[in-house]
Amino acid sequence: MLSYRHAFHAGNHADVLKHTVLIQLLRYLGQKETPYMYIDTHSGAGVYALDTGYANKSREYETGIARLWDSKDLPGPVAEYVQLVREMNPSGKMRYYPGSPYCADRVAREQDRIRLFELHPTDIKLLEDNFRKLEAEGQRGASRGKRVMVNRGDGFTGLKGLLPPPSRRGLVLIDPPYEVKDDYRRVKDTLADALIRFPTGTYAVWYPVLQRMESRQLPDKLKRLQGKDWLNVSLSIGGPTPDGFGLTGSGMFVINPPWTLEPMLREIMPFLVKALARDDQARFTLETGVPVTGPGVRKA
Ligand code: SAM
């Protein structure tokens, strides 16, 4: 089923969390000269217009990036994320929002490699067109050798063929729509396989915080994957909506997180809760752990 279109959700509170974490994970990898590979198993369209089409209809960005746009005192990592969005909007008016592939393209260096998967026929075309435009504008893009490659296909299965990356350094973002419950199973199975092929890679899984059982169980299932450190952060902007519709919380589960991630999140999460809160049930959770074969969770 391919009914999901990320344009409806572009720039919402979940994207704020996901893209802020993503940028910091890539920055960390970029501290060493050796190239890394960034793999996005579910890329979406890459760039979204906020003032037309689906995003303008849903206006979900008002729960996210719009709340930060005019803030002056942003903590460093949030400021860096907002600055990246600002660079897409040189007029100063918030018109475009970068998806994960674009964030990665801005942060990754010339020597790094970006591998993007997308299955939706419309979004894959938009993704290809967006990277072609970057290339035409003389920005980084697909033309620079094999720096960026866009793959029409299933990211869960496509990932296998890319691991381990030649430099043995890499970040994989797994960000499926979760509209079908099989996505939860496939995330876990894909990670279990990926960790055998590339045990030292960093893996970031975005997930929705929902009442449905599969969503509530996913972080615990990921904690049990073989022998890796993990970090789990979630952000809820409020309690459930009266009609039960609309996403109010999401999380990022990171396997093999850099040591810098936890202190960075301890700094920015209270700020994000305050800035994005819709009501007094807004909150964050942050926990890190080692494999549950040992004593288990280190901090909660
Ligand atoms: N990662 C993007 C970002 O942060 O900007 C958003 C991705 S969106 C949540 C999920 C995307 O996955 C949708 O564009 C959907 O069409 C695509 N998709 C769904 N199943 C897929 C699959 N098995 N392989 C690759 N893409 C898939």
mmCIF file with all atom_site columns, N, CA and C in Angstrom, residues 5-70:
data_model
loop_
_atom_site.group_PDB
_atom_site.id
_atom_site.type_symbol
_atom_site.label_atom_id
_atom_site.label_alt_id
_atom_site.label_comp_id
_atom_site.label_asym_id
_atom_site.label_entity_id
_atom_site.label_seq_id
_atom_site.pdbx_PDB_ins_code
_atom_site.Cartn_x
_atom_site.Cartn_y
_atom_site.Cartn_z
_atom_site.occupancy
_atom_site.B_iso_or_equiv
_atom_site.pdbx_formal_charge
_atom_site.auth_seq_id
_atom_site.auth_comp_id
_atom_site.auth_asym_id
_atom_site.auth_atom_id
_atom_site.pdbx_PDB_model_num
ATOM 1   N N  . ARG A 1 5  ? 2.013  10.032 1.837  1.00 0.00 ? 5  ARG A N  1
ATOM 2   C CA . ARG A 1 5  ? 2.800  11.079 1.175  1.00 0.00 ? 5  ARG A CA 1
ATOM 3   C C  . ARG A 1 5  ? 3.390  11.967 2.269  1.00 0.00 ? 5  ARG A C  1
ATOM 4   N N  . HIS A 1 6  ? 4.693  12.051 2.314  1.00 0.00 ? 6  HIS A N  1
ATOM 5   C CA . HIS A 1 6  ? 5.304  12.794 3.413  1.00 0.00 ? 6  HIS A CA 1
ATOM 6   C C  . HIS A 1 6  ? 5.007  14.297 3.344  1.00 0.00 ? 6  HIS A C  1
ATOM 7   N N  . ALA A 1 7  ? 4.625  14.772 2.160  1.00 0.00 ? 7  ALA A N  1
ATOM 8   C CA . ALA A 1 7  ? 4.325  16.207 2.024  1.00 0.00 ? 7  ALA A CA 1
ATOM 9   C C  . ALA A 1 7  ? 3.288  16.675 3.046  1.00 0.00 ? 7  ALA A C  1
ATOM 10  N N  . PHE A 1 8  ? 2.355  15.807 3.419  1.00 0.00 ? 8  PHE A N  1
ATOM 11  C CA . PHE A 1 8  ? 1.341  16.177 4.412  1.00 0.00 ? 8  PHE A CA 1
ATOM 12  C C  . PHE A 1 8  ? 1.990  16.528 5.758  1.00 0.00 ? 8  PHE A C  1
ATOM 13  N N  . HIS A 1 9  ? 3.105  15.885 6.049  1.00 0.00 ? 9  HIS A N  1
ATOM 14  C CA . HIS A 1 9  ? 3.697  15.970 7.388  1.00 0.00 ? 9  HIS A CA 1
ATOM 15  C C  . HIS A 1 9  ? 4.981  16.812 7.438  1.00 0.00 ? 9  HIS A C  1
ATOM 16  N N  . ALA A 1 10 ? 5.399  17.302 6.278  1.00 0.00 ? 10 ALA A N  1
ATOM 17  C CA . ALA A 1 10 ? 6.712  17.965 6.193  1.00 0.00 ? 10 ALA A CA 1
ATOM 18  C C  . ALA A 1 10 ? 6.854  19.101 7.209  1.00 0.00 ? 10 ALA A C  1
ATOM 19  N N  . GLY A 1 11 ? 7.949  19.049 7.953  1.00 0.00 ? 11 GLY A N  1
ATOM 20  C CA . GLY A 1 11 ? 8.261  20.133 8.890  1.00 0.00 ? 11 GLY A CA 1
ATOM 21  C C  . GLY A 1 11 ? 7.503  20.058 10.198 1.00 0.00 ? 11 GLY A C  1
ATOM 22  N N  . ASN A 1 12 ? 6.792  18.965 10.440 1.00 0.00 ? 12 ASN A N  1
ATOM 23  C CA . ASN A 1 12 ? 6.040  18.874 11.702 1.00 0.00 ? 12 ASN A CA 1
ATOM 24  C C  . ASN A 1 12 ? 6.995  18.560 12.873 1.00 0.00 ? 12 ASN A C  1
ATOM 25  N N  . HIS A 1 13 ? 6.444  18.403 14.071 1.00 0.00 ? 13 HIS A N  1
ATOM 26  C CA . HIS A 1 13 ? 7.294  18.184 15.253 1.00 0.00 ? 13 HIS A CA 1
ATOM 27  C C  . HIS A 1 13 ? 8.164  16.938 15.103 1.00 0.00 ? 13 HIS A C  1
ATOM 28  N N  . ALA A 1 14 ? 7.624  15.911 14.414 1.00 0.00 ? 14 ALA A N  1
ATOM 29  C CA . ALA A 1 14 ? 8.390  14.676 14.241 1.00 0.00 ? 14 ALA A CA 1
ATOM 30  C C  . ALA A 1 14 ? 9.587  14.904 13.316 1.00 0.00 ? 14 ALA A C  1
ATOM 31  N N  . ASP A 1 15 ? 9.391  15.706 12.288 1.00 0.00 ? 15 ASP A N  1
ATOM 32  C CA . ASP A 1 15 ? 10.511 16.037 11.398 1.00 0.00 ? 15 ASP A CA 1
ATOM 33  C C  . ASP A 1 15 ? 11.560 16.866 12.139 1.00 0.00 ? 15 ASP A C  1
ATOM 34  N N  . VAL A 1 16 ? 11.118 17.733 13.031 1.00 0.00 ? 16 VAL A N  1
ATOM 35  C CA . VAL A 1 16 ? 12.079 18.545 13.798 1.00 0.00 ? 16 VAL A CA 1
ATOM 36  C C  . VAL A 1 16 ? 13.012 17.616 14.582 1.00 0.00 ? 16 VAL A C  1
ATOM 37  N N  . LEU A 1 17 ? 12.422 16.674 15.287 1.00 0.00 ? 17 LEU A N  1
ATOM 38  C CA . LEU A 1 17 ? 13.248 15.745 16.075 1.00 0.00 ? 17 LEU A CA 1
ATOM 39  C C  . LEU A 1 17 ? 14.166 14.926 15.161 1.00 0.00 ? 17 LEU A C  1
ATOM 40  N N  . LYS A 1 18 ? 13.557 14.330 14.137 1.00 0.00 ? 18 LYS A N  1
ATOM 41  C CA . LYS A 1 18 ? 14.312 13.432 13.244 1.00 0.00 ? 18 LYS A CA 1
ATOM 42  C C  . LYS A 1 18 ? 15.465 14.159 12.550 1.00 0.00 ? 18 LYS A C  1
ATOM 43  N N  . HIS A 1 19 ? 15.181 15.335 11.996 1.00 0.00 ? 19 HIS A N  1
ATOM 44  C CA . HIS A 1 19 ? 16.205 16.009 11.194 1.00 0.00 ? 19 HIS A CA 1
ATOM 45  C C  . HIS A 1 19 ? 17.277 16.671 12.065 1.00 0.00 ? 19 HIS A C  1
ATOM 46  N N  . THR A 1 20 ? 16.885 17.083 13.267 1.00 0.00 ? 20 THR A N  1
ATOM 47  C CA . THR A 1 20 ? 17.903 17.628 14.184 1.00 0.00 ? 20 THR A CA 1
ATOM 48  C C  . THR A 1 20 ? 18.884 16.515 14.569 1.00 0.00 ? 20 THR A C  1
ATOM 49  N N  . VAL A 1 21 ? 18.353 15.347 14.899 1.00 0.00 ? 21 VAL A N  1
ATOM 50  C CA . VAL A 1 21 ? 19.226 14.217 15.269 1.00 0.00 ? 21 VAL A CA 1
ATOM 51  C C  . VAL A 1 21 ? 20.070 13.794 14.067 1.00 0.00 ? 21 VAL A C  1
ATOM 52  N N  . LEU A 1 22 ? 19.435 13.702 12.903 1.00 0.00 ? 22 LEU A N  1
ATOM 53  C CA . LEU A 1 22 ? 20.150 13.276 11.694 1.00 0.00 ? 22 LEU A CA 1
ATOM 54  C C  . LEU A 1 22 ? 21.359 14.175 11.407 1.00 0.00 ? 22 LEU A C  1
ATOM 55  N N  . ILE A 1 23 ? 21.143 15.470 11.463 1.00 0.00 ? 23 ILE A N  1
ATOM 56  C CA . ILE A 1 23 ? 22.236 16.411 11.160 1.00 0.00 ? 23 ILE A CA 1
ATOM 57  C C  . ILE A 1 23 ? 23.397 16.198 12.134 1.00 0.00 ? 23 ILE A C  1
ATOM 58  N N  . GLN A 1 24 ? 23.081 15.997 13.414 1.00 0.00 ? 24 GLN A N  1
ATOM 59  C CA . GLN A 1 24 ? 24.148 15.810 14.406 1.00 0.00 ? 24 GLN A CA 1
ATOM 60  C C  . GLN A 1 24 ? 24.877 14.484 14.215 1.00 0.00 ? 24 GLN A C  1
ATOM 61  N N  . LEU A 1 25 ? 24.148 13.444 13.824 1.00 0.00 ? 25 LEU A N  1
ATOM 62  C CA . LEU A 1 25 ? 24.810 12.147 13.580 1.00 0.00 ? 25 LEU A CA 1
ATOM 63  C C  . LEU A 1 25 ? 25.780 12.268 12.400 1.00 0.00 ? 25 LEU A C  1
ATOM 64  N N  . LEU A 1 26 ? 25.364 12.990 11.371 1.00 0.00 ? 26 LEU A N  1
ATOM 65  C CA . LEU A 1 26 ? 26.245 13.159 10.205 1.00 0.00 ? 26 LEU A CA 1
ATOM 66  C C  . LEU A 1 26 ? 27.441 14.057 10.542 1.00 0.00 ? 26 LEU A C  1
ATOM 67  N N  . ARG A 1 27 ? 27.186 15.080 11.322 1.00 0.00 ? 27 ARG A N  1
ATOM 68  C CA . ARG A 1 27 ? 28.304 15.961 11.738 1.00 0.00 ? 27 ARG A CA 1
ATOM 69  C C  . ARG A 1 27 ? 29.363 15.148 12.487 1.00 0.00 ? 27 ARG A C  1
ATOM 70  N N  . TYR A 1 28 ? 28.892 14.261 13.338 1.00 0.00 ? 28 TYR A N  1
ATOM 71  C CA . TYR A 1 28 ? 29.845 13.458 14.113 1.00 0.00 ? 28 TYR A CA 1
ATOM 72  C C  . TYR A 1 28 ? 30.690 12.603 13.161 1.00 0.00 ? 28 TYR A C  1
ATOM 73  N N  . LEU A 1 29 ? 30.020 11.947 12.202 1.00 0.00 ? 29 LEU A N  1
ATOM 74  C CA . LEU A 1 29 ? 30.768 11.110 11.256 1.00 0.00 ? 29 LEU A CA 1
ATOM 75  C C  . LEU A 1 29 ? 31.764 11.946 10.454 1.00 0.00 ? 29 LEU A C  1
ATOM 76  N N  . GLY A 1 30 ? 31.398 13.193 10.195 1.00 0.00 ? 30 GLY A N  1
ATOM 77  C CA . GLY A 1 30 ? 32.245 14.078 9.389  1.00 0.00 ? 30 GLY A CA 1
ATOM 78  C C  . GLY A 1 30 ? 33.472 14.592 10.125 1.00 0.00 ? 30 GLY A C  1
ATOM 79  N N  . GLN A 1 31 ? 33.604 14.238 11.392 1.00 0.00 ? 31 GLN A N  1
ATOM 80  C CA . GLN A 1 31 ? 34.781 14.720 12.137 1.00 0.00 ? 31 GLN A CA 1
ATOM 81  C C  . GLN A 1 31 ? 36.066 14.013 11.712 1.00 0.00 ? 31 GLN A C  1
ATOM 82  N N  . LYS A 1 32 ? 35.891 12.818 11.111 1.00 0.00 ? 32 LYS A N  1
ATOM 83  C CA . LYS A 1 32 ? 37.086 12.115 10.621 1.00 0.00 ? 32 LYS A CA 1
ATOM 84  C C  . LYS A 1 32 ? 37.151 12.285 9.114  1.00 0.00 ? 32 LYS A C  1
ATOM 85  N N  . GLU A 1 33 ? 38.355 12.356 8.596  1.00 0.00 ? 33 GLU A N  1
ATOM 86  C CA . GLU A 1 33 ? 38.544 12.594 7.165  1.00 0.00 ? 33 GLU A CA 1
ATOM 87  C C  . GLU A 1 33 ? 37.998 11.444 6.298  1.00 0.00 ? 33 GLU A C  1
ATOM 88  N N  . THR A 1 34 ? 38.105 10.209 6.814  1.00 0.00 ? 34 THR A N  1
ATOM 89  C CA . THR A 1 34 ? 37.661 9.028  6.050  1.00 0.00 ? 34 THR A CA 1
ATOM 90  C C  . THR A 1 34 ? 36.204 9.196  5.641  1.00 0.00 ? 34 THR A C  1
ATOM 91  N N  . PRO A 1 35 ? 35.895 8.882  4.371  1.00 0.00 ? 35 PRO A N  1
ATOM 92  C CA . PRO A 1 35 ? 34.510 9.061  3.922  1.00 0.00 ? 35 PRO A CA 1
ATOM 93  C C  . PRO A 1 35 ? 33.539 8.148  4.647  1.00 0.00 ? 35 PRO A C  1
ATOM 94  N N  . TYR A 1 36 ? 32.298 8.575  4.689  1.00 0.00 ? 36 TYR A N  1
ATOM 95  C CA . TYR A 1 36 ? 31.253 7.703  5.207  1.00 0.00 ? 36 TYR A CA 1
ATOM 96  C C  . TYR A 1 36 ? 30.149 7.563  4.165  1.00 0.00 ? 36 TYR A C  1
ATOM 97  N N  . MET A 1 37 ? 29.288 6.581  4.387  1.00 0.00 ? 37 MET A N  1
ATOM 98  C CA . MET A 1 37 ? 28.127 6.419  3.519  1.00 0.00 ? 37 MET A CA 1
ATOM 99  C C  . MET A 1 37 ? 26.865 6.677  4.336  1.00 0.00 ? 37 MET A C  1
ATOM 100 N N  . TYR A 1 38 ? 25.979 7.490  3.783  1.00 0.00 ? 38 TYR A N  1
ATOM 101 C CA . TYR A 1 38 ? 24.655 7.725  4.395  1.00 0.00 ? 38 TYR A CA 1
ATOM 102 C C  . TYR A 1 38 ? 23.624 6.992  3.533  1.00 0.00 ? 38 TYR A C  1
ATOM 103 N N  . ILE A 1 39 ? 22.853 6.140  4.168  1.00 0.00 ? 39 ILE A N  1
ATOM 104 C CA . ILE A 1 39 ? 21.827 5.388  3.434  1.00 0.00 ? 39 ILE A CA 1
ATOM 105 C C  . ILE A 1 39 ? 20.467 5.749  4.017  1.00 0.00 ? 39 ILE A C  1
ATOM 106 N N  . ASP A 1 40 ? 19.554 6.169  3.147  1.00 0.00 ? 40 ASP A N  1
ATOM 107 C CA . ASP A 1 40 ? 18.201 6.573  3.546  1.00 0.00 ? 40 ASP A CA 1
ATOM 108 C C  . ASP A 1 40 ? 17.267 5.542  2.900  1.00 0.00 ? 40 ASP A C  1
ATOM 109 N N  . THR A 1 41 ? 16.733 4.628  3.724  1.00 0.00 ? 41 THR A N  1
ATOM 110 C CA . THR A 1 41 ? 15.940 3.532  3.132  1.00 0.00 ? 41 THR A CA 1
ATOM 111 C C  . THR A 1 41 ? 14.560 3.999  2.680  1.00 0.00 ? 41 THR A C  1
ATOM 112 N N  . HIS A 1 42 ? 14.083 5.102  3.249  1.00 0.00 ? 42 HIS A N  1
ATOM 113 C CA . HIS A 1 42 ? 12.751 5.632  2.911  1.00 0.00 ? 42 HIS A CA 1
ATOM 114 C C  . HIS A 1 42 ? 12.897 7.140  2.763  1.00 0.00 ? 42 HIS A C  1
ATOM 115 N N  . SER A 1 43 ? 13.183 7.594  1.552  1.00 0.00 ? 43 SER A N  1
ATOM 116 C CA . SER A 1 43 ? 13.680 8.963  1.374  1.00 0.00 ? 43 SER A CA 1
ATOM 117 C C  . SER A 1 43 ? 12.603 10.018 1.241  1.00 0.00 ? 43 SER A C  1
ATOM 118 N N  . GLY A 1 44 ? 11.443 9.650  0.703  1.00 0.00 ? 44 GLY A N  1
ATOM 119 C CA . GLY A 1 44 ? 10.445 10.675 0.399  1.00 0.00 ? 44 GLY A CA 1
ATOM 120 C C  . GLY A 1 44 ? 10.889 11.498 -0.802 1.00 0.00 ? 44 GLY A C  1
ATOM 121 N N  . ALA A 1 45 ? 10.346 12.714 -0.930 1.00 0.00 ? 45 ALA A N  1
ATOM 122 C CA . ALA A 1 45 ? 10.574 13.529 -2.125 1.00 0.00 ? 45 ALA A CA 1
ATOM 123 C C  . ALA A 1 45 ? 11.821 14.401 -2.024 1.00 0.00 ? 45 ALA A C  1
ATOM 124 N N  . GLY A 1 46 ? 12.378 14.521 -0.836 1.00 0.00 ? 46 GLY A N  1
ATOM 125 C CA . GLY A 1 46 ? 13.635 15.277 -0.675 1.00 0.00 ? 46 GLY A CA 1
ATOM 126 C C  . GLY A 1 46 ? 13.436 16.737 -0.332 1.00 0.00 ? 46 GLY A C  1
ATOM 127 N N  . VAL A 1 47 ? 12.493 17.401 -0.986 1.00 0.00 ? 47 VAL A N  1
ATOM 128 C CA . VAL A 1 47 ? 12.195 18.809 -0.710 1.00 0.00 ? 47 VAL A CA 1
ATOM 129 C C  . VAL A 1 47 ? 10.679 18.978 -0.783 1.00 0.00 ? 47 VAL A C  1
ATOM 130 N N  . TYR A 1 48 ? 10.133 19.827 0.095  1.00 0.00 ? 48 TYR A N  1
ATOM 131 C CA . TYR A 1 48 ? 8.674  20.017 0.134  1.00 0.00 ? 48 TYR A CA 1
ATOM 132 C C  . TYR A 1 48 ? 8.343  21.503 0.107  1.00 0.00 ? 48 TYR A C  1
ATOM 133 N N  . ALA A 1 49 ? 7.344  21.851 -0.698 1.00 0.00 ? 49 ALA A N  1
ATOM 134 C CA . ALA A 1 49 ? 6.828  23.228 -0.679 1.00 0.00 ? 49 ALA A CA 1
ATOM 135 C C  . ALA A 1 49 ? 5.829  23.312 0.459  1.00 0.00 ? 49 ALA A C  1
ATOM 136 N N  . LEU A 1 50 ? 5.975  24.333 1.298  1.00 0.00 ? 50 LEU A N  1
ATOM 137 C CA . LEU A 1 50 ? 5.062  24.458 2.441  1.00 0.00 ? 50 LEU A CA 1
ATOM 138 C C  . LEU A 1 50 ? 3.855  25.346 2.120  1.00 0.00 ? 50 LEU A C  1
ATOM 139 N N  . ASP A 1 51 ? 4.017  26.186 1.099  1.00 0.00 ? 51 ASP A N  1
ATOM 140 C CA . ASP A 1 51 ? 2.934  27.143 0.838  1.00 0.00 ? 51 ASP A CA 1
ATOM 141 C C  . ASP A 1 51 ? 1.974  26.711 -0.264 1.00 0.00 ? 51 ASP A C  1
ATOM 142 N N  . THR A 1 52 ? 2.134  25.487 -0.756 1.00 0.00 ? 52 THR A N  1
ATOM 143 C CA . THR A 1 52 ? 1.185  24.972 -1.752 1.00 0.00 ? 52 THR A CA 1
ATOM 144 C C  . THR A 1 52 ? 0.938  23.491 -1.454 1.00 0.00 ? 52 THR A C  1
ATOM 145 N N  . GLY A 1 53 ? -0.041 22.920 -2.133 1.00 0.00 ? 53 GLY A N  1
ATOM 146 C CA . GLY A 1 53 ? -0.263 21.468 -2.117 1.00 0.00 ? 53 GLY A CA 1
ATOM 147 C C  . GLY A 1 53 ? -0.570 20.888 -0.755 1.00 0.00 ? 53 GLY A C  1
ATOM 148 N N  . TYR A 1 54 ? -0.126 19.629 -0.570 1.00 0.00 ? 54 TYR A N  1
ATOM 149 C CA . TYR A 1 54 ? -0.486 18.861 0.637  1.00 0.00 ? 54 TYR A CA 1
ATOM 150 C C  . TYR A 1 54 ? -0.041 19.550 1.927  1.00 0.00 ? 54 TYR A C  1
ATOM 151 N N  . ALA A 1 55 ? 1.196  20.060 1.935  1.00 0.00 ? 55 ALA A N  1
ATOM 152 C CA . ALA A 1 55 ? 1.732  20.651 3.179  1.00 0.00 ? 55 ALA A CA 1
ATOM 153 C C  . ALA A 1 55 ? 0.917  21.870 3.577  1.00 0.00 ? 55 ALA A C  1
ATOM 154 N N  . ASN A 1 56 ? 0.493  22.625 2.590  1.00 0.00 ? 56 ASN A N  1
ATOM 155 C CA . ASN A 1 56 ? -0.290 23.827 2.862  1.00 0.00 ? 56 ASN A CA 1
ATOM 156 C C  . ASN A 1 56 ? -1.697 23.456 3.353  1.00 0.00 ? 56 ASN A C  1
ATOM 157 N N  . LYS A 1 57 ? -2.167 22.298 2.892  1.00 0.00 ? 57 LYS A N  1
ATOM 158 C CA . LYS A 1 57 ? -3.500 21.835 3.289  1.00 0.00 ? 57 LYS A CA 1
ATOM 159 C C  . LYS A 1 57 ? -3.480 21.359 4.759  1.00 0.00 ? 57 LYS A C  1
ATOM 160 N N  . SER A 1 58 ? -2.496 20.559 5.095  1.00 0.00 ? 58 SER A N  1
ATOM 161 C CA . SER A 1 58 ? -2.463 19.990 6.450  1.00 0.00 ? 58 SER A CA 1
ATOM 162 C C  . SER A 1 58 ? -1.878 20.987 7.462  1.00 0.00 ? 58 SER A C  1
ATOM 163 N N  . ARG A 1 59 ? -0.971 21.794 6.998  1.00 0.00 ? 59 ARG A N  1
ATOM 164 C CA . ARG A 1 59 ? -0.277 22.805 7.826  1.00 0.00 ? 59 ARG A CA 1
ATOM 165 C C  . ARG A 1 59 ? 0.375  22.185 9.072  1.00 0.00 ? 59 ARG A C  1
ATOM 166 N N  . GLU A 1 60 ? 0.832  20.952 8.934  1.00 0.00 ? 60 GLU A N  1
ATOM 167 C CA . GLU A 1 60 ? 1.484  20.300 10.086 1.00 0.00 ? 60 GLU A CA 1
ATOM 168 C C  . GLU A 1 60 ? 2.779  21.006 10.476 1.00 0.00 ? 60 GLU A C  1
ATOM 169 N N  . TYR A 1 61 ? 3.379  21.710 9.527  1.00 0.00 ? 61 TYR A N  1
ATOM 170 C CA . TYR A 1 61 ? 4.631  22.396 9.861  1.00 0.00 ? 61 TYR A CA 1
ATOM 171 C C  . TYR A 1 61 ? 4.422  23.432 10.963 1.00 0.00 ? 61 TYR A C  1
ATOM 172 N N  . GLU A 1 62 ? 3.151  23.807 11.170 1.00 0.00 ? 62 GLU A N  1
ATOM 173 C CA . GLU A 1 62 ? 2.874  24.769 12.250 1.00 0.00 ? 62 GLU A CA 1
ATOM 174 C C  . GLU A 1 62 ? 3.126  24.161 13.632 1.00 0.00 ? 62 GLU A C  1
ATOM 175 N N  . THR A 1 63 ? 3.170  22.819 13.715 1.00 0.00 ? 63 THR A N  1
ATOM 176 C CA . THR A 1 63 ? 3.493  22.164 14.994 1.00 0.00 ? 63 THR A CA 1
ATOM 177 C C  . THR A 1 63 ? 5.000  22.007 15.170 1.00 0.00 ? 63 THR A C  1
ATOM 178 N N  . GLY A 1 64 ? 5.762  22.366 14.124 1.00 0.00 ? 64 GLY A N  1
ATOM 179 C CA . GLY A 1 64 ? 7.201  22.073 14.151 1.00 0.00 ? 64 GLY A CA 1
ATOM 180 C C  . GLY A 1 64 ? 8.052  23.271 13.788 1.00 0.00 ? 64 GLY A C  1
ATOM 181 N N  . ILE A 1 65 ? 8.554  23.254 12.557 1.00 0.00 ? 65 ILE A N  1
ATOM 182 C CA . ILE A 1 65 ? 9.532  24.270 12.151 1.00 0.00 ? 65 ILE A CA 1
ATOM 183 C C  . ILE A 1 65 ? 8.992  25.690 12.329 1.00 0.00 ? 65 ILE A C  1
ATOM 184 N N  . ALA A 1 66 ? 7.697  25.896 12.126 1.00 0.00 ? 66 ALA A N  1
ATOM 185 C CA . ALA A 1 66 ? 7.146  27.259 12.245 1.00 0.00 ? 66 ALA A CA 1
ATOM 186 C C  . ALA A 1 66 ? 7.313  27.803 13.667 1.00 0.00 ? 66 ALA A C  1
ATOM 187 N N  . ARG A 1 67 ? 7.309  26.915 14.646 1.00 0.00 ? 67 ARG A N  1
ATOM 188 C CA . ARG A 1 67 ? 7.456  27.350 16.044 1.00 0.00 ? 67 ARG A CA 1
ATOM 189 C C  . ARG A 1 67 ? 8.888  27.808 16.358 1.00 0.00 ? 67 ARG A C  1
ATOM 190 N N  . LEU A 1 68 ? 9.832  27.404 15.503 1.00 0.00 ? 68 LEU A N  1
ATOM 191 C CA . LEU A 1 68 ? 11.242 27.722 15.770 1.00 0.00 ? 68 LEU A CA 1
ATOM 192 C C  . LEU A 1 68 ? 11.755 28.846 14.882 1.00 0.00 ? 68 LEU A C  1
ATOM 193 N N  . TRP A 1 69 ? 11.009 29.089 13.826 1.00 0.00 ? 69 TRP A N  1
ATOM 194 C CA . TRP A 1 69 ? 11.485 29.959 12.741 1.00 0.00 ? 69 TRP A CA 1
ATOM 195 C C  . TRP A 1 69 ? 11.955 31.325 13.228 1.00 0.00 ? 69 TRP A C  1
ATOM 196 N N  . ASP A 1 70 ? 11.181 31.939 14.134 1.00 0.00 ? 70 ASP A N  1
ATOM 197 C CA . ASP A 1 70 ? 11.539 33.290 14.574 1.00 0.00 ? 70 ASP A CA 1
ATOM 198 C C  . ASP A 1 70 ? 12.262 33.313 15.920 1.00 0.00 ? 70 ASP A C  1
#
